[in-house]
Coordinates of C-alpha atoms in Angstrom, one line a residue:
Chain A
M27 CA -2.2 57.9 16.1
L28 CA -1.2 55.7 12.8
K29 CA 2.4 57.3 11.5
M30 CA 4.8 56.0 8.5
T31 CA 7.2 58.3 7.4
D32 CA 9.7 57.0 4.1
V33 CA 8.4 53.2 4.8
S34 CA 9.9 50.2 2.4
K35 CA 9.0 46.3 2.2
V36 CA 11.6 45.3 0.3
F37 CA 10.8 40.8 -0.5
R38 CA 14.2 39.5 -1.6
T39 CA 14.4 35.8 -2.5
E40 CA 17.4 34.2 -4.5
L41 CA 16.8 35.6 -7.9
V42 CA 14.7 38.9 -7.4
E43 CA 14.5 41.3 -4.7
T44 CA 10.1 43.1 -5.3
H45 CA 9.9 46.6 -3.8
A46 CA 5.9 46.3 -2.9
L47 CA 6.4 49.7 -0.5
S48 CA 8.6 52.3 -1.4
D49 CA 9.0 55.5 0.6
F50 CA 5.8 54.6 2.0
S51 CA 4.6 58.3 3.6
L52 CA 1.8 58.2 5.7
T53 CA -0.4 59.9 8.7
I54 CA -3.7 58.6 10.1
D55 CA -5.7 61.0 12.5
E56 CA -8.3 59.1 15.9
G57 CA -11.8 59.0 14.4
E58 CA -11.0 59.0 10.6
F59 CA -12.6 56.6 7.7
V60 CA -9.9 56.2 4.7
T61 CA -9.7 53.5 2.0
I62 CA -6.5 52.7 0.6
T63 CA -7.7 51.8 -2.9
G64 CA -5.7 50.6 -6.1
P65 CA -5.0 47.5 -8.8
S66 CA -3.9 44.0 -7.9
G67 CA -0.4 43.9 -7.0
C68 CA 0.1 47.8 -6.1
G69 CA 0.9 47.0 -2.6
K70 CA -2.8 46.9 -0.8
T71 CA -2.3 44.0 1.3
T72 CA 1.4 44.5 2.2
F73 CA 0.5 48.4 3.5
L74 CA -2.0 46.3 5.3
N75 CA 0.5 43.5 7.2
I76 CA 2.2 46.2 7.6
A77 CA -0.1 48.5 9.6
G78 CA -1.3 45.7 10.9
L79 CA 1.6 44.7 12.5
L80 CA 1.8 41.4 10.3
E81 CA 5.0 41.6 9.4
T82 CA 7.7 44.4 9.6
H83 CA 8.5 47.0 7.1
T84 CA 12.2 46.8 5.7
S85 CA 13.2 50.4 6.2
G86 CA 11.7 54.0 7.7
E87 CA 9.7 55.1 10.7
Y88 CA 6.5 53.4 11.6
L89 CA 5.2 54.8 15.2
L90 CA 1.7 53.5 15.9
D91 CA 0.3 55.3 19.2
G92 CA 3.7 57.0 19.5
T93 CA 5.6 53.2 19.8
D94 CA 8.0 52.9 16.9
V95 CA 6.5 49.6 15.6
L96 CA 10.4 48.3 14.1
S97 CA 11.7 47.7 17.8
L98 CA 9.0 45.4 19.5
N99 CA 9.2 41.7 19.0
D100 CA 7.9 39.1 18.2
Y101 CA 5.7 39.1 21.6
Q102 CA 5.3 42.7 21.8
R103 CA 3.7 42.3 18.6
A104 CA 1.3 40.5 19.5
K105 CA 0.3 42.4 22.0
L106 CA 0.1 46.1 20.3
R107 CA -2.3 44.0 17.8
N108 CA -4.6 42.8 20.7
Q109 CA -4.6 46.1 22.4
K110 CA -5.0 48.3 19.2
I111 CA -5.7 46.3 16.6
G112 CA -9.2 45.4 15.1
F113 CA -9.0 43.7 12.0
I114 CA -11.9 42.7 9.2
F115 CA -10.7 39.9 6.8
Q116 CA -12.5 39.3 3.1
S117 CA -13.4 36.3 4.1
F118 CA -14.2 36.3 8.1
N119 CA -11.9 34.4 9.3
L120 CA -14.2 32.9 11.9
M121 CA -13.4 29.7 13.7
P122 CA -15.5 27.2 11.8
D123 CA -15.9 24.8 14.9
L124 CA -16.5 28.1 17.6
N125 CA -20.1 29.3 17.8
L126 CA -21.0 32.6 17.9
F127 CA -20.1 33.5 21.5
D128 CA -16.8 32.3 21.3
N129 CA -15.3 33.3 18.0
I130 CA -16.1 36.8 19.8
D131 CA -14.2 35.2 22.6
V132 CA -10.9 35.3 20.8
P133 CA -9.0 37.9 21.2
L134 CA -10.6 38.3 24.6
R135 CA -8.8 35.6 26.0
Y136 CA -5.4 36.7 24.5
R137 CA -5.6 39.4 26.6
G138 CA -6.7 38.0 30.0
M139 CA -9.9 40.0 30.5
K140 CA -11.8 38.2 33.5
S141 CA -14.8 35.8 32.2
A142 CA -17.1 38.1 33.9
E143 CA -16.1 41.1 31.5
R144 CA -16.0 39.4 28.8
K145 CA -19.2 38.0 28.9
E146 CA -20.5 41.1 29.5
R147 CA -18.2 43.2 26.2
I148 CA -18.9 39.8 24.0
E149 CA -23.1 39.9 24.4
A150 CA -22.6 43.9 23.7
A151 CA -20.9 43.6 21.2
L152 CA -23.2 40.7 19.5
E153 CA -25.8 42.9 20.6
S154 CA -24.4 45.7 18.6
V155 CA -24.4 43.6 15.2
G156 CA -28.1 42.4 15.9
L157 CA -26.9 38.5 16.7
L158 CA -27.3 38.2 19.8
A159 CA -29.6 35.4 20.2
R160 CA -27.3 33.5 18.0
K161 CA -24.5 33.0 20.2
K162 CA -24.8 29.5 20.2
H163 CA -24.7 29.0 16.2
V164 CA -21.8 28.2 14.6
P165 CA -20.9 30.2 11.3
S166 CA -22.1 28.0 8.8
Q167 CA -25.4 28.7 10.1
L168 CA -25.1 32.0 9.3
S169 CA -25.2 34.2 5.9
G170 CA -22.4 35.7 4.5
G171 CA -23.4 39.5 5.9
Q172 CA -24.0 37.6 9.1
Q173 CA -20.6 36.4 9.7
Q174 CA -19.1 39.7 8.2
R175 CA -21.7 41.4 11.4
I176 CA -19.7 38.6 13.6
A177 CA -16.3 39.1 12.4
I178 CA -16.7 43.1 12.9
A179 CA -18.1 42.7 16.2
R180 CA -14.9 40.3 17.0
A181 CA -12.7 43.1 15.6
L182 CA -15.0 45.8 17.9
V183 CA -15.4 43.6 21.1
G184 CA -11.5 44.9 22.2
E185 CA -12.5 48.3 21.7
P186 CA -9.3 48.9 19.4
L187 CA -7.3 52.6 18.1
F188 CA -8.7 51.9 15.0
L189 CA -10.3 48.9 13.1
L190 CA -8.4 47.5 9.8
A191 CA -10.2 46.2 7.1
D192 CA -9.4 43.7 4.6
E193 CA -12.0 44.1 1.7
P194 CA -14.9 43.5 4.0
T195 CA -17.4 43.0 1.4
G196 CA -15.5 41.3 -1.3
N197 CA -17.0 38.0 -0.2
L198 CA -20.4 40.2 -0.5
D199 CA -23.4 40.4 -2.4
S200 CA -24.1 44.5 -3.0
N201 CA -27.2 44.5 -0.6
T202 CA -25.4 42.7 2.0
A203 CA -22.0 44.8 1.4
Q204 CA -24.5 48.2 1.4
G205 CA -25.3 47.1 5.1
V206 CA -21.9 45.7 6.1
L207 CA -20.5 49.8 5.1
E208 CA -23.5 51.1 6.8
L209 CA -22.4 49.6 10.2
L210 CA -18.7 50.7 9.1
Q211 CA -19.8 54.2 9.4
E212 CA -21.9 54.1 12.1
I213 CA -18.7 52.9 13.7
N214 CA -17.2 55.5 12.5
E215 CA -19.1 58.5 13.3
A216 CA -19.0 56.8 17.0
G217 CA -15.7 57.7 17.3
T218 CA -13.8 54.5 16.0
T219 CA -11.0 55.1 13.0
I220 CA -11.2 52.9 10.3
I221 CA -8.5 51.9 7.3
M222 CA -9.9 50.1 5.0
V223 CA -8.0 47.7 1.8
T224 CA -10.9 47.9 -1.1
H225 CA -10.6 48.0 -5.2
D226 CA -14.3 48.8 -5.2
Q227 CA -13.9 52.2 -6.0
E228 CA -17.9 52.8 -4.9
L229 CA -16.6 52.1 -1.3
A230 CA -14.1 54.2 -1.8
S231 CA -15.6 56.6 -2.5
R232 CA -17.9 56.5 1.1
S233 CA -15.0 57.3 3.0
K234 CA -13.5 60.3 4.2
R235 CA -10.4 60.1 2.9
N236 CA -8.8 58.0 -0.2
I237 CA -5.1 57.2 -0.6
H238 CA -4.2 55.6 -3.6
I239 CA -1.4 53.3 -4.3
L240 CA 0.4 52.3 -7.6
D241 CA 3.4 50.4 -7.4
G242 CA 4.2 50.2 -4.2
R243 CA 3.9 54.2 -3.8
I244 CA 1.4 56.6 -3.0
S245 CA -0.4 57.7 -5.9
S246 CA -2.6 60.6 -4.9
P247 CA -1.5 62.6 -1.9
A248 CA -1.5 61.1 1.2
L249 CA -1.7 63.9 4.2
T250 CA -3.9 66.2 2.3
T251 CA -6.3 64.5 0.2
V252 CA -9.6 65.2 2.9
S253 CA -13.0 65.5 1.6
S254 CA -16.1 66.4 3.8
E255 CA -18.5 65.4 0.5
P256 CA -17.3 62.0 0.2
Q257 CA -18.7 62.1 -3.6
A258 CA -15.9 64.7 -4.4
A259 CA -13.1 62.5 -3.0
A260 CA -14.4 59.9 -5.4
A261 CA -14.4 61.8 -8.2
S262 CA -10.5 62.9 -7.3
I263 CA -9.1 58.8 -7.8
Chain B
M30 CA -5.8 25.2 30.2
I31 CA -7.5 29.1 29.3
E32 CA -8.8 28.0 26.3
A33 CA -10.6 24.4 27.5
G34 CA -13.7 25.6 27.2
P35 CA -13.1 26.6 23.4
I36 CA -11.4 23.5 22.8
L37 CA -13.8 21.0 24.4
R38 CA -17.8 23.0 22.6
A39 CA -14.9 22.6 19.1
M40 CA -14.2 19.1 19.7
T41 CA -17.6 18.2 19.7
R42 CA -18.2 19.3 15.8
N43 CA -15.4 17.2 14.8
K44 CA -16.5 13.8 17.2
L45 CA -14.9 10.8 14.8
G46 CA -10.7 11.5 14.7
V47 CA -11.4 12.7 18.8
I48 CA -13.2 9.3 19.3
L49 CA -10.7 7.4 17.0
I50 CA -7.7 8.4 18.6
T51 CA -9.6 8.7 22.2
L52 CA -10.7 5.3 21.8
Q53 CA -6.5 4.0 21.0
I54 CA -5.1 6.3 23.8
A55 CA -7.7 4.0 25.9
F56 CA -6.9 0.5 24.4
T57 CA -2.8 1.4 24.3
M58 CA -2.9 2.4 28.3
T59 CA -4.9 -1.2 28.8
V60 CA -3.0 -3.5 27.4
V61 CA 0.0 -1.5 28.6
I62 CA -0.6 -1.1 32.2
N63 CA -1.8 -5.2 32.9
A64 CA 1.4 -5.9 30.4
I65 CA 3.6 -3.8 32.5
F66 CA 2.6 -5.1 35.7
I67 CA 2.3 -8.9 34.0
I68 CA 6.4 -8.0 33.5
N69 CA 6.6 -6.6 36.6
E70 CA 4.9 -9.8 38.3
R71 CA 7.5 -11.8 36.6
S72 CA 10.2 -9.8 37.4
S73 CA 9.7 -9.9 41.1
L74 CA 9.5 -14.3 40.6
M75 CA 12.6 -14.0 38.7
A76 CA 14.9 -11.6 41.4
R77 CA 13.5 -13.9 44.4
P78 CA 16.6 -14.9 45.8
S79 CA 17.0 -19.0 46.2
G80 CA 18.5 -18.5 49.6
L81 CA 21.8 -20.0 48.0
D82 CA 25.0 -17.7 47.1
E83 CA 24.0 -18.8 43.5
A84 CA 26.9 -16.6 41.7
N85 CA 29.8 -18.8 43.0
M86 CA 28.2 -22.2 42.8
F87 CA 28.0 -24.8 40.5
Y88 CA 27.1 -28.3 40.3
I89 CA 27.9 -31.9 38.3
S90 CA 26.7 -35.1 38.1
S91 CA 28.8 -38.1 37.9
V92 CA 27.1 -41.6 37.0
G93 CA 28.3 -44.7 37.9
F94 CA 28.6 -48.0 35.4
G95 CA 29.9 -51.1 35.7
D96 CA 30.2 -53.9 37.9
D97 CA 33.7 -52.3 39.1
Y98 CA 31.9 -49.1 40.5
N99 CA 32.2 -48.3 43.7
G100 CA 29.5 -45.7 44.6
P101 CA 30.3 -45.0 48.4
V102 CA 34.2 -44.9 48.1
T103 CA 33.7 -43.0 44.9
V104 CA 31.2 -40.3 46.3
A105 CA 33.1 -40.2 49.8
D106 CA 36.9 -39.9 47.2
D107 CA 34.7 -37.4 45.1
L108 CA 33.5 -35.4 48.1
A109 CA 37.1 -35.6 49.5
M110 CA 38.4 -34.3 47.0
L111 CA 36.3 -31.1 46.2
R112 CA 36.9 -29.6 49.3
Q113 CA 41.1 -29.8 49.3
L114 CA 40.8 -28.2 45.4
P115 CA 42.3 -24.7 46.2
G116 CA 39.9 -21.7 45.7
V117 CA 36.7 -24.3 46.8
E118 CA 34.9 -23.2 49.7
N119 CA 33.0 -26.4 50.3
A120 CA 30.9 -29.3 48.3
T121 CA 27.9 -31.7 48.9
V122 CA 26.2 -33.8 47.4
T123 CA 22.8 -34.4 46.6
N124 CA 19.4 -36.0 44.5
A125 CA 18.0 -32.0 43.7
I126 CA 19.2 -28.3 42.9
P127 CA 17.1 -25.5 43.5
V128 CA 15.5 -23.6 40.9
S129 CA 16.8 -26.2 38.0
G130 CA 13.2 -27.5 37.2
S131 CA 13.8 -31.0 38.3
G132 CA 13.5 -32.7 41.9
S133 CA 11.3 -34.3 44.9
N134 CA 8.8 -33.1 47.0
S135 CA 6.4 -35.4 49.1
G136 CA 3.1 -34.2 50.8
V137 CA 3.5 -33.4 54.9
R138 CA 1.4 -34.2 57.8
L139 CA 1.1 -32.9 61.1
S140 CA -0.5 -36.2 62.3
D141 CA -0.1 -40.2 61.3
D142 CA -3.2 -41.0 59.7
E143 CA -4.4 -40.6 56.2
S144 CA -5.4 -37.0 57.0
A145 CA -4.8 -34.8 53.9
A146 CA -1.7 -33.2 53.8
A147 CA -0.8 -29.9 55.8
A148 CA 1.9 -28.9 52.4
F149 CA 3.6 -30.1 49.9
A150 CA 7.5 -29.9 50.1
A151 CA 10.3 -30.4 48.1
Y152 CA 13.1 -31.7 49.3
Y153 CA 16.8 -32.3 49.7
R154 CA 18.7 -35.3 50.3
V155 CA 22.6 -33.9 51.9
D156 CA 25.3 -35.0 54.0
E157 CA 26.0 -32.5 57.0
Q158 CA 28.8 -29.7 54.6
A159 CA 25.1 -28.4 52.8
I160 CA 24.1 -25.8 54.8
D161 CA 27.6 -24.3 54.0
T162 CA 27.9 -25.7 51.0
M163 CA 24.8 -23.9 50.2
D164 CA 25.4 -20.9 52.3
L165 CA 22.1 -21.3 53.5
D166 CA 21.0 -18.8 56.9
L167 CA 20.4 -21.9 59.6
I168 CA 18.2 -19.1 61.9
A169 CA 16.6 -21.9 64.5
G170 CA 18.2 -25.0 66.1
R171 CA 21.2 -26.7 64.8
N172 CA 23.3 -28.2 61.6
F173 CA 23.1 -32.3 61.1
N174 CA 26.6 -34.0 62.4
T175 CA 28.1 -36.5 61.0
G176 CA 26.7 -38.9 63.2
D177 CA 22.6 -37.6 61.9
I178 CA 24.6 -39.0 57.9
Q179 CA 22.6 -42.2 56.8
W180 CA 24.4 -42.7 53.0
R181 CA 21.9 -44.4 51.3
E182 CA 22.3 -47.1 48.5
P183 CA 19.1 -47.2 45.9
G184 CA 16.6 -49.4 47.9
Q185 CA 18.1 -49.0 51.4
D186 CA 15.6 -47.6 54.2
L187 CA 15.1 -44.8 55.3
L188 CA 16.0 -44.1 58.9
R189 CA 16.9 -41.0 59.8
Q190 CA 14.9 -39.1 61.8
E191 CA 16.4 -35.5 61.9
L192 CA 15.1 -32.7 59.8
V193 CA 15.5 -29.2 58.7
I194 CA 13.2 -27.1 56.9
S195 CA 13.1 -23.8 55.2
R196 CA 11.3 -21.0 57.7
A197 CA 8.7 -20.7 54.7
L198 CA 7.4 -24.9 56.1
G199 CA 7.9 -23.7 59.6
E200 CA 5.5 -20.6 59.1
R201 CA 3.3 -23.0 56.6
L202 CA 3.1 -26.0 58.9
F203 CA 2.8 -24.3 62.8
P204 CA 1.7 -20.7 61.5
D205 CA 1.4 -18.2 64.4
R206 CA 4.3 -20.0 65.7
P207 CA 8.1 -18.3 67.2
L208 CA 10.7 -20.7 65.0
N209 CA 11.9 -21.8 67.6
D210 CA 8.7 -23.8 69.6
V211 CA 9.5 -25.3 65.9
L212 CA 11.8 -27.0 67.0
G213 CA 11.2 -30.8 68.1
E214 CA 8.4 -30.7 66.4
T215 CA 7.4 -34.2 65.0
I216 CA 6.0 -34.7 61.1
Y217 CA 5.3 -37.4 58.9
I218 CA 6.0 -37.9 55.2
A219 CA 5.0 -40.9 53.4
G220 CA 7.6 -43.5 53.3
L221 CA 9.8 -42.7 56.4
Q222 CA 9.7 -42.3 59.9
P223 CA 8.4 -40.0 61.6
Q224 CA 10.7 -36.7 61.6
T225 CA 11.7 -34.6 64.0
V226 CA 12.9 -30.6 63.0
I227 CA 16.2 -30.3 64.4
G228 CA 17.0 -26.5 62.7
V229 CA 15.0 -24.4 61.1
V230 CA 16.9 -22.5 57.1
N231 CA 16.2 -18.6 56.2
Q232 CA 15.2 -19.2 53.1
L233 CA 15.6 -22.0 50.5
Q234 CA 13.2 -22.3 47.5
G235 CA 12.4 -25.7 46.1
P236 CA 13.6 -26.9 42.2
W237 CA 10.8 -25.5 40.4
P238 CA 10.6 -22.1 40.1
T239 CA 7.2 -21.2 39.1
N240 CA 5.3 -22.8 41.8
S241 CA 3.4 -21.2 44.4
M242 CA 5.0 -23.5 47.4
V243 CA 8.9 -23.1 45.8
E244 CA 9.7 -21.6 49.2
L245 CA 8.4 -24.6 51.3
S246 CA 11.7 -26.8 51.0
M247 CA 13.2 -29.8 54.1
L248 CA 17.0 -31.2 54.0
Q249 CA 17.1 -34.4 54.9
P250 CA 19.9 -36.9 56.4
M251 CA 20.0 -39.1 53.4
P252 CA 22.5 -38.7 50.7
S253 CA 22.6 -41.5 47.5
V254 CA 25.7 -42.9 46.7
G255 CA 23.8 -45.0 44.5
G256 CA 24.6 -44.7 40.9
R257 CA 24.4 -40.7 40.3
S258 CA 25.6 -38.6 42.0
T259 CA 25.1 -34.8 41.8
Y260 CA 27.9 -32.4 43.5
L261 CA 27.5 -29.0 44.4
I262 CA 29.9 -27.0 44.9
R263 CA 30.4 -23.5 46.6
T264 CA 34.1 -21.0 45.3
E265 CA 35.3 -18.2 46.9
P266 CA 34.5 -15.4 44.7
G267 CA 36.0 -15.2 40.8
E268 CA 37.4 -18.9 41.1
R269 CA 34.0 -20.6 39.8
D270 CA 35.2 -20.7 35.9
R271 CA 38.3 -21.7 36.2
L272 CA 37.1 -24.5 39.1
M273 CA 34.1 -25.7 36.6
A274 CA 36.7 -27.0 34.2
E275 CA 39.2 -28.1 36.4
V276 CA 36.3 -30.0 38.5
E277 CA 34.8 -31.6 35.5
E278 CA 38.8 -32.7 34.4
M279 CA 39.5 -34.2 37.6
L280 CA 36.2 -35.7 37.6
V281 CA 36.5 -37.3 34.1
S282 CA 40.5 -38.7 34.6
T283 CA 39.9 -40.6 38.6
N284 CA 37.4 -42.6 37.3
E285 CA 36.8 -44.8 34.2
N286 CA 33.7 -46.4 35.5
R287 CA 31.7 -43.2 35.2
I288 CA 30.4 -40.9 33.0
V289 CA 30.5 -36.8 33.9
R290 CA 28.3 -34.7 32.6
G291 CA 25.4 -31.6 33.6
L292 CA 27.9 -29.1 33.9
M293 CA 26.6 -26.4 35.2
S294 CA 26.3 -23.1 37.4
L295 CA 23.7 -22.1 39.2
E296 CA 23.1 -18.2 37.3
Q297 CA 22.9 -20.7 34.2
T298 CA 20.5 -22.2 35.9
R299 CA 18.1 -19.8 36.7
E300 CA 18.5 -18.4 33.8
E301 CA 17.8 -21.4 31.8
S302 CA 14.5 -22.2 33.9
Y303 CA 13.0 -18.3 33.7
R304 CA 13.9 -18.4 29.8
I305 CA 10.0 -18.9 29.4
D306 CA 9.1 -15.9 31.4
S307 CA 12.2 -13.7 30.3
A308 CA 10.8 -14.4 26.9
M309 CA 7.3 -13.6 27.8
S310 CA 8.5 -10.5 29.6
T311 CA 10.6 -9.7 25.8
V312 CA 7.8 -10.2 23.8
L313 CA 5.2 -8.2 26.1
W314 CA 7.8 -5.1 26.0
V315 CA 7.9 -5.6 22.3
V316 CA 4.2 -4.9 22.3
I317 CA 4.2 -2.0 24.7
S318 CA 7.0 -0.1 22.8
T319 CA 5.2 -0.8 19.2
L320 CA 1.8 0.4 20.9
I321 CA 2.7 3.4 22.1
F322 CA 4.6 4.3 19.3
I323 CA 1.7 3.9 16.9
T324 CA -0.4 6.2 19.8
C325 CA 2.2 8.6 19.4
M326 CA 2.3 8.2 15.5
G327 CA -1.6 8.5 15.8
I328 CA -1.7 11.7 18.4
V329 CA 0.5 13.3 15.9
G330 CA -1.1 12.7 12.7
L331 CA -4.4 14.2 14.2
A332 CA -2.7 17.3 15.9
V333 CA -0.8 17.8 12.2
F334 CA -4.0 16.9 10.3
G335 CA -5.7 19.1 12.5
I336 CA -2.8 22.1 12.3
N337 CA -2.5 22.0 9.1
R338 CA -6.8 22.2 8.0
R339 CA -6.4 25.1 10.7
R340 CA -3.5 26.6 9.7
K341 CA -5.6 29.9 8.3
Q342 CA -7.1 30.3 11.8
I343 CA -3.9 29.8 13.5
G344 CA -3.0 32.7 11.3
T345 CA -5.8 34.9 12.4
R346 CA -5.5 34.0 16.0
R347 CA -2.2 35.2 15.9
A348 CA -3.2 38.4 13.5
L349 CA -5.8 38.6 16.7
G350 CA -3.1 39.0 19.6
A351 CA -2.5 35.2 20.5
T352 CA 1.7 35.0 21.1
R353 CA 3.8 31.5 19.9
S354 CA 3.4 30.4 23.0
E355 CA 0.3 31.0 22.9
I356 CA -1.0 29.3 20.0
L357 CA 1.8 26.5 21.7
S358 CA -0.3 26.2 24.7
Y359 CA -3.8 26.0 22.4
F360 CA -2.6 22.7 20.4
M361 CA -1.1 21.3 23.9
T362 CA -4.1 21.8 25.5
E363 CA -6.3 20.1 22.6
N364 CA -3.9 17.6 23.0
F365 CA -3.9 16.9 26.7
L366 CA -7.8 17.2 26.5
V367 CA -8.0 14.3 23.8
T368 CA -5.8 11.9 26.0
A369 CA -6.8 13.2 29.2
I370 CA -10.8 11.5 27.7
G371 CA -8.7 8.6 26.5
V372 CA -6.9 7.8 29.9
F373 CA -9.5 7.6 32.0
L374 CA -12.0 5.9 29.3
G375 CA -8.4 3.7 29.3
A376 CA -8.3 3.4 33.7
V377 CA -11.6 2.1 33.3
L378 CA -10.7 -0.7 30.7
T379 CA -7.5 -1.4 32.4
I380 CA -8.7 -2.3 35.7
G381 CA -11.9 -4.3 34.5
F382 CA -8.7 -5.7 32.7
S383 CA -7.2 -6.7 35.8
I384 CA -10.2 -8.0 37.2
V385 CA -10.9 -10.6 34.5
L386 CA -6.9 -11.2 34.6
T387 CA -7.0 -11.9 38.5
S388 CA -10.3 -14.0 38.2
S389 CA -9.3 -15.9 35.2
F390 CA -6.0 -16.4 35.8
N391 CA -4.9 -16.6 39.1
M392 CA -3.2 -13.4 38.7
P393 CA -2.3 -11.2 41.5
T394 CA -4.3 -8.1 42.0
M395 CA -2.7 -5.2 40.3
A396 CA -1.6 -2.2 43.1
W397 CA -3.5 0.6 43.0
Y398 CA -0.9 3.1 41.5
Y399 CA -0.9 1.1 38.1
T400 CA -3.6 3.1 36.8
P401 CA -2.4 6.5 37.5
I402 CA 1.0 6.0 37.0
G403 CA -0.2 4.8 33.8
M404 CA -2.4 8.0 33.5
L405 CA 0.1 10.7 33.8
A406 CA 2.5 8.2 31.8
L407 CA 0.7 8.4 28.6
I408 CA -0.3 12.6 29.1
V409 CA 3.0 13.3 29.1
I410 CA 3.9 10.9 26.3
G411 CA 1.1 12.3 24.2
Q412 CA 2.2 15.9 25.3
I413 CA 5.8 15.0 24.0
A414 CA 4.6 13.4 20.5
V415 CA 2.5 16.8 19.9
L416 CA 5.0 19.1 20.9
G417 CA 6.8 19.3 17.6
P418 CA 3.7 20.0 15.9
S419 CA 2.5 22.3 18.2
S420 CA 5.8 24.6 17.6
G421 CA 5.3 23.8 14.2
A422 CA 2.2 25.7 14.3
A423 CA 3.6 28.3 16.6
R424 CA 6.0 29.7 13.9
T425 CA 3.7 30.5 11.7
E426 CA 3.2 33.8 10.9
P427 CA -0.1 36.2 11.4
A428 CA -0.1 37.6 7.5
I429 CA -1.1 34.2 6.6
A430 CA -4.5 35.3 8.0
T431 CA -4.8 38.0 5.2
R432 CA -4.0 36.2 2.0
S433 CA -6.7 34.9 0.1
V434 CA -5.3 30.9 -0.4

C-alpha cells in the first residue's frame, strides 16, 4: 500500500544543507496501525509530509498504492491526497468559521461528490463520532476532544486508503487522549490503516508496529518489528 | 461557485469586515454610476452639433468710432474684401454667434395679442449670404434674396417681414405639421411687423448652449451696420488659422476709424462656452477614479487580511485535497459574493439617488442600463482587484498544515 525505498529529503539554503531523511525505506500494508516515534527534529514530520504528499522527497522511490508519486504534478498530488489519505492534525485544523457539517464536507467538495451523497456520508461520519446532534455548531463550541473527533470524522468521511495522524492527542488531556486513541483503534480494527506520528511512548505501545526515527533514519527494524502484543512492542523501543 | 454556501455561512460569523466593504462598494457604485451618467449627459450636450461648419469658421468684430466712420460703406467694403480673399468660402455679418454665450432672443407668438409666447427663440440678424456662410442645411422654402435684406442703422425701424426658422422652432410652433406646411405662416415678435416664414433650416443653435431652448432660432434679414459689426467667415478646409491672422491684419489696415477685436474660431468659442461642463466632467472623473481606487484597496486589504489570517486553513484545505485552482476559486468566489451583495445594495441606492437628482434638479431620467452595467463593472473590478492576493493564497504549500506555528 505504501512503500518507500531509499527515500531522502534534503533542505538546502545558501549556507547549509540539512538531511531531514536519509535512505529511508519502509513498507506499510493494508490494515496496519503503525506509530512513528523519535525525538524532536529527527524527521518525523518530514516523513509525515512526504507520506502525505504534502512535500516531495529529494531522491528514492515512494510508491503509494502502486503509484510513483515523484512523477506527479501538484494537481495530481492534490487529487491523490484527497482520494487516498485522511489527515488528523495535532491542533485539529478545523475551519473555525464553518459549522461541523461544513468542516467535514471540505474534502468531499474537493472530490466533486454530489450533494446528496455528501450529506449521507457526513451524517454517517458525525454519527460515528457521536456528534451528529451538534452538526450546526462551530468548532469553538466544542471541547478539544470533540474537535479532534470531528477532525477524525473529516479524515474518515472520504473512505481513504489510510489515515495519517500527526500527534493526534498532543493537545488533549490524558482522559480525552485515551478516548481519541480508543476511537482510532476502533477505526483500525474496522480495517482502516493508520500511520500515527507521536512522541508519546504510551501511544506507541498501543500500536501494532512502531518505527523509531533518529537523525532521519529508521533506528528500529522497519519491516520486521511487528508485534501482536502492544506492550511487547513498547518494550522494544 | 461550488463553495458559495459554506462561504456565505462563514461570512455571517465575520460580519464587520464584510459589512464595511459591502457598504463601501454600495456607496462607490451609487456615486460612480450617477457621476458617469452626469458626465455622459454633459458630454452629449457638448457633442451636439450647432448646425454650422465649426471646424472652418471664425469671427471677428469691427467697432467704428468718430465722425468719419461710415458704417454701411465699411460693412459693404469689408464683406466684399472678405469674400474675395483666397481661401475664404463666404462671409456674412451678424449680431450674434451661435454657442458663444452672447446674443438676443425674443418671445414668439402665433397671434397678434398679448397672449403668452409660444416659444422663446434666438435671432440672428444677417444678410442673404448667412445660410451659405454658416453652411446651414435649408430643408424647406428658400433663402433670402438681395431684395429681402434691410441694412439697418441703430434706431432704424425694422421693416422686413421674411424669416427663416430652425426645424426645432417650426416643430415647436406648429407641432404635427409637415415643415413645408409651415412656409407662409405668420408669427408675431414684439416690436416687429408680422413675420412670414419663408424657409426652414435643419439645425441652427442659439448662442446659449446650456439653455433648454438652444435649438430654437431664426434668421432675420436685417443686419446692423451701426458702430459694431461682427463678421462670420467660413474658409476652405485647412485655411482657417492662416486666414484668421490675415483677416485681422486686413481689417486693421483698411480703416483707421475702428477697432478690430474678438478674433476667435468657432472651435475656441465652443471650448470656452463648455469650459465649466468640461471642468465638471474632469472633476467627476477624478472622484470616480479615486473612489474606485479606494474601493479596490479596501477589497485587496480585506482579501489580504483574510488570507493571512487563514494561511493555515488554506494549507489544511490543500492537505485535504484542494488544488491551487480550487483555492484561487475559493477566494474569487468569496470576493464575488461580497461584491455582489455590495452592488445589489448599491443598485437600490443608485436608483434612489437618481430619482432624487431627477426630481430635485430637473435632470433627465437615467437610462435603465446604467445600473446593470455598473453592477457588472464593479464585480469585474472586484475580481481583478482580488486576483493577486488570491493567486498568492493558491501558492500556499500544503505542508503548512502540519506546522505548529
